[in-house]
CSV table of C-alpha atoms in Angstrom, one decimal:
chain,number,residue,atom,x,y,z
B,1,UNK,CA,-5.9,-3.2,13.0
B,2,UNK,CA,-5.5,-7.2,13.6
B,3,UNK,CA,-1.9,-6.5,13.4
B,4,UNK,CA,1.0,-4.4,13.6
B,5,UNK,CA,4.0,-4.8,11.0
B,6,UNK,CA,6.8,-3.6,13.4
B,7,UNK,CA,7.9,-7.0,14.6
B,8,UNK,CA,8.6,-8.2,11.5
B,9,UNK,CA,9.4,-5.3,9.3
B,10,UNK,CA,13.1,-6.3,9.1
B,11,UNK,CA,11.7,-9.8,7.4
B,12,UNK,CA,8.6,-8.6,5.9
B,13,UNK,CA,10.0,-8.6,1.9
B,14,UNK,CA,12.0,-11.5,2.1
B,15,UNK,CA,9.2,-13.8,4.3
B,16,UNK,CA,6.2,-12.5,1.5
B,17,UNK,CA,8.7,-13.8,-1.5
B,18,UNK,CA,9.2,-17.4,0.8
B,19,UNK,CA,5.4,-17.7,1.3
B,20,UNK,CA,4.4,-16.2,-2.1
B,21,UNK,CA,7.2,-15.7,-4.6
B,22,UNK,CA,6.7,-13.4,-6.9
B,23,UNK,CA,2.9,-13.5,-7.0
B,24,UNK,CA,2.8,-9.9,-4.7
B,25,UNK,CA,5.0,-8.4,-6.7
B,26,UNK,CA,3.6,-9.1,-9.9
B,27,UNK,CA,0.6,-8.1,-9.1
B,28,UNK,CA,1.3,-4.7,-7.7
B,29,UNK,CA,3.5,-3.7,-10.8
B,30,UNK,CA,0.2,-4.6,-13.0
B,31,UNK,CA,-1.1,-2.0,-10.0
B,32,UNK,CA,1.5,1.1,-10.6
B,33,UNK,CA,1.2,1.2,-14.7
B,34,UNK,CA,-2.7,2.4,-14.0
B,35,UNK,CA,-0.8,5.2,-12.7
B,36,UNK,CA,-1.1,8.2,-14.5
B,37,UNK,CA,1.3,11.1,-14.8
B,38,UNK,CA,1.4,14.1,-12.1
B,39,UNK,CA,-1.1,12.0,-9.6
B,40,UNK,CA,-1.7,12.2,-6.3
B,41,UNK,CA,-1.4,9.2,-5.3
B,42,UNK,CA,-2.5,7.9,-1.7
B,43,UNK,CA,-0.6,4.2,-0.6
B,44,UNK,CA,-2.1,2.4,2.4
B,45,UNK,CA,-0.2,-0.3,3.6
B,46,UNK,CA,3.1,0.5,1.8
B,47,UNK,CA,4.8,-1.7,3.7
B,48,UNK,CA,8.8,-1.3,3.3
B,49,UNK,CA,8.2,1.0,0.4
B,50,UNK,CA,9.5,-1.7,-2.1
B,51,UNK,CA,6.5,-0.6,-4.4
B,52,UNK,CA,7.5,3.4,-4.8
B,53,UNK,CA,10.7,1.8,-6.5
B,54,UNK,CA,8.3,0.4,-9.0
B,55,UNK,CA,6.3,3.6,-9.5
B,56,UNK,CA,9.9,5.6,-10.3
B,57,UNK,CA,10.3,3.3,-12.8
B,58,UNK,CA,7.2,4.6,-14.4
B,59,UNK,CA,7.1,7.4,-13.3
B,60,UNK,CA,10.8,9.1,-12.3
B,61,UNK,CA,9.3,12.5,-11.1
B,62,UNK,CA,5.9,14.7,-11.2
B,63,UNK,CA,4.3,12.6,-8.6
B,64,UNK,CA,2.5,13.4,-5.2
B,65,UNK,CA,2.6,10.6,-3.1
B,66,UNK,CA,0.9,10.2,0.8
B,67,UNK,CA,2.1,6.8,1.8
B,68,UNK,CA,0.5,5.4,4.7
B,69,UNK,CA,1.2,2.8,7.2
B,70,UNK,CA,0.0,1.4,10.7
B,71,UNK,CA,3.6,-0.3,11.1
B,72,UNK,CA,6.6,2.8,12.3
B,73,UNK,CA,9.2,0.4,11.6
B,74,UNK,CA,7.6,-0.5,8.0
B,75,UNK,CA,7.0,3.5,7.3
B,76,UNK,CA,11.1,4.0,8.0
B,77,UNK,CA,12.6,1.2,6.6
B,78,UNK,CA,10.0,3.1,3.3
B,79,UNK,CA,11.7,6.3,3.8
B,80,UNK,CA,15.0,4.5,3.9
B,81,UNK,CA,14.8,3.3,1.1
B,82,UNK,CA,13.0,5.9,-1.0
B,83,UNK,CA,15.4,7.4,-3.4
B,84,UNK,CA,13.7,8.6,-6.2
B,85,UNK,CA,12.3,12.2,-7.1
B,86,UNK,CA,8.7,12.0,-6.6
B,87,UNK,CA,7.4,14.2,-3.9
B,88,UNK,CA,6.4,11.4,-1.1
B,89,UNK,CA,4.9,12.3,2.6
B,90,UNK,CA,5.6,9.4,4.9
B,91,UNK,CA,2.6,8.6,7.3
B,92,UNK,CA,3.1,5.8,10.3
B,93,UNK,CA,-0.1,6.2,11.5
B,94,UNK,CA,-3.3,3.2,10.9
B,95,UNK,CA,-5.5,5.0,8.4
B,96,UNK,CA,-8.6,4.8,10.5
B,97,UNK,CA,-7.1,8.1,12.6
B,98,UNK,CA,-6.1,10.0,9.4
B,99,UNK,CA,-8.1,12.7,8.7
B,100,UNK,CA,-8.1,13.1,5.0
B,101,UNK,CA,-8.8,16.2,3.3
B,102,UNK,CA,-7.0,15.9,0.1
B,103,UNK,CA,-8.7,14.7,-2.7
B,104,UNK,CA,-6.6,11.4,-4.9
B,105,UNK,CA,-6.7,10.8,-8.0
B,106,UNK,CA,-4.8,7.8,-6.8
B,107,UNK,CA,-6.1,5.3,-4.2
B,108,UNK,CA,-3.8,2.2,-3.8
B,109,UNK,CA,-4.6,-0.1,-1.3
B,110,UNK,CA,-2.5,-3.3,-2.2
B,111,UNK,CA,-3.3,-6.7,0.1
B,112,UNK,CA,-4.8,-4.4,2.8
B,113,UNK,CA,-8.2,-5.2,4.0
B,114,UNK,CA,-7.3,-8.5,4.5
B,115,UNK,CA,-5.9,-7.1,8.2
B,116,UNK,CA,-9.1,-6.1,9.1
B,117,UNK,CA,-12.9,-7.3,10.8
B,118,UNK,CA,-15.9,-6.6,7.8
B,119,UNK,CA,-17.4,-4.0,10.2
B,120,UNK,CA,-13.9,-1.9,9.8
B,121,UNK,CA,-13.3,-3.1,6.9
B,122,UNK,CA,-16.4,-0.8,5.2
B,123,UNK,CA,-15.8,2.1,7.5
B,124,UNK,CA,-12.0,2.6,6.1
B,125,UNK,CA,-13.6,1.4,2.1
B,126,UNK,CA,-16.0,4.4,2.6
B,127,UNK,CA,-13.1,6.9,4.3
B,128,UNK,CA,-11.1,5.9,1.1
B,129,UNK,CA,-13.7,6.6,-1.3
B,130,UNK,CA,-14.2,10.0,-0.1
B,131,UNK,CA,-11.0,10.5,-0.6
B,132,UNK,CA,-10.7,9.6,-4.0
B,133,UNK,CA,-11.1,12.2,-6.6
B,134,UNK,CA,-14.1,11.8,-9.2
B,135,UNK,CA,-12.9,9.9,-11.6
B,136,UNK,CA,-10.8,8.6,-9.4
B,137,UNK,CA,-8.7,5.2,-9.8
B,138,UNK,CA,-8.9,3.1,-6.7
B,139,UNK,CA,-5.7,0.3,-7.4
B,140,UNK,CA,-6.8,-2.6,-5.0
B,141,UNK,CA,-5.6,-6.1,-4.9
B,142,UNK,CA,-6.2,-8.4,-2.1
B,143,UNK,CA,-5.6,-12.7,-0.8
B,144,UNK,CA,-9.2,-14.2,-1.5
B,145,UNK,CA,-10.5,-17.4,-0.3
B,146,UNK,CA,-10.3,-20.5,-1.8
B,147,UNK,CA,-10.8,-24.2,-1.3
B,148,UNK,CA,-7.4,-25.0,-2.0
B,149,UNK,CA,-4.5,-24.1,0.6
B,150,UNK,CA,-2.7,-22.2,-2.6
């Protein structure tokens, strides 16, 4: 992974909103709407865990969520922050170090793949694709390169 967010975990949400306004938040809210009741969800690169609060707005209970982030401090913030009723397992490990034996109805990778080289992205993509159930849903958003600064 090109970067570990431990150093900025405390400030990440404020910095991302300063840099991007509500774009990242609105995008992830849109993705959350695609999660079906009772789903087994894998969130990779979950950050500070604010997205768990958004998921709770749609599904107050009944989901089984595996929340993965390479940053131990991000996961600690997410664990402390989450007060909901969904079943959440927090994992502070790089996804490429995890043996995903479960099958997930939903894989969610919000603004995640831009952290990796093309070769590493392909390897992680294959790993996650194998963990996605047949007819599962992959909810993905990421940055794209454009000709303008913004």
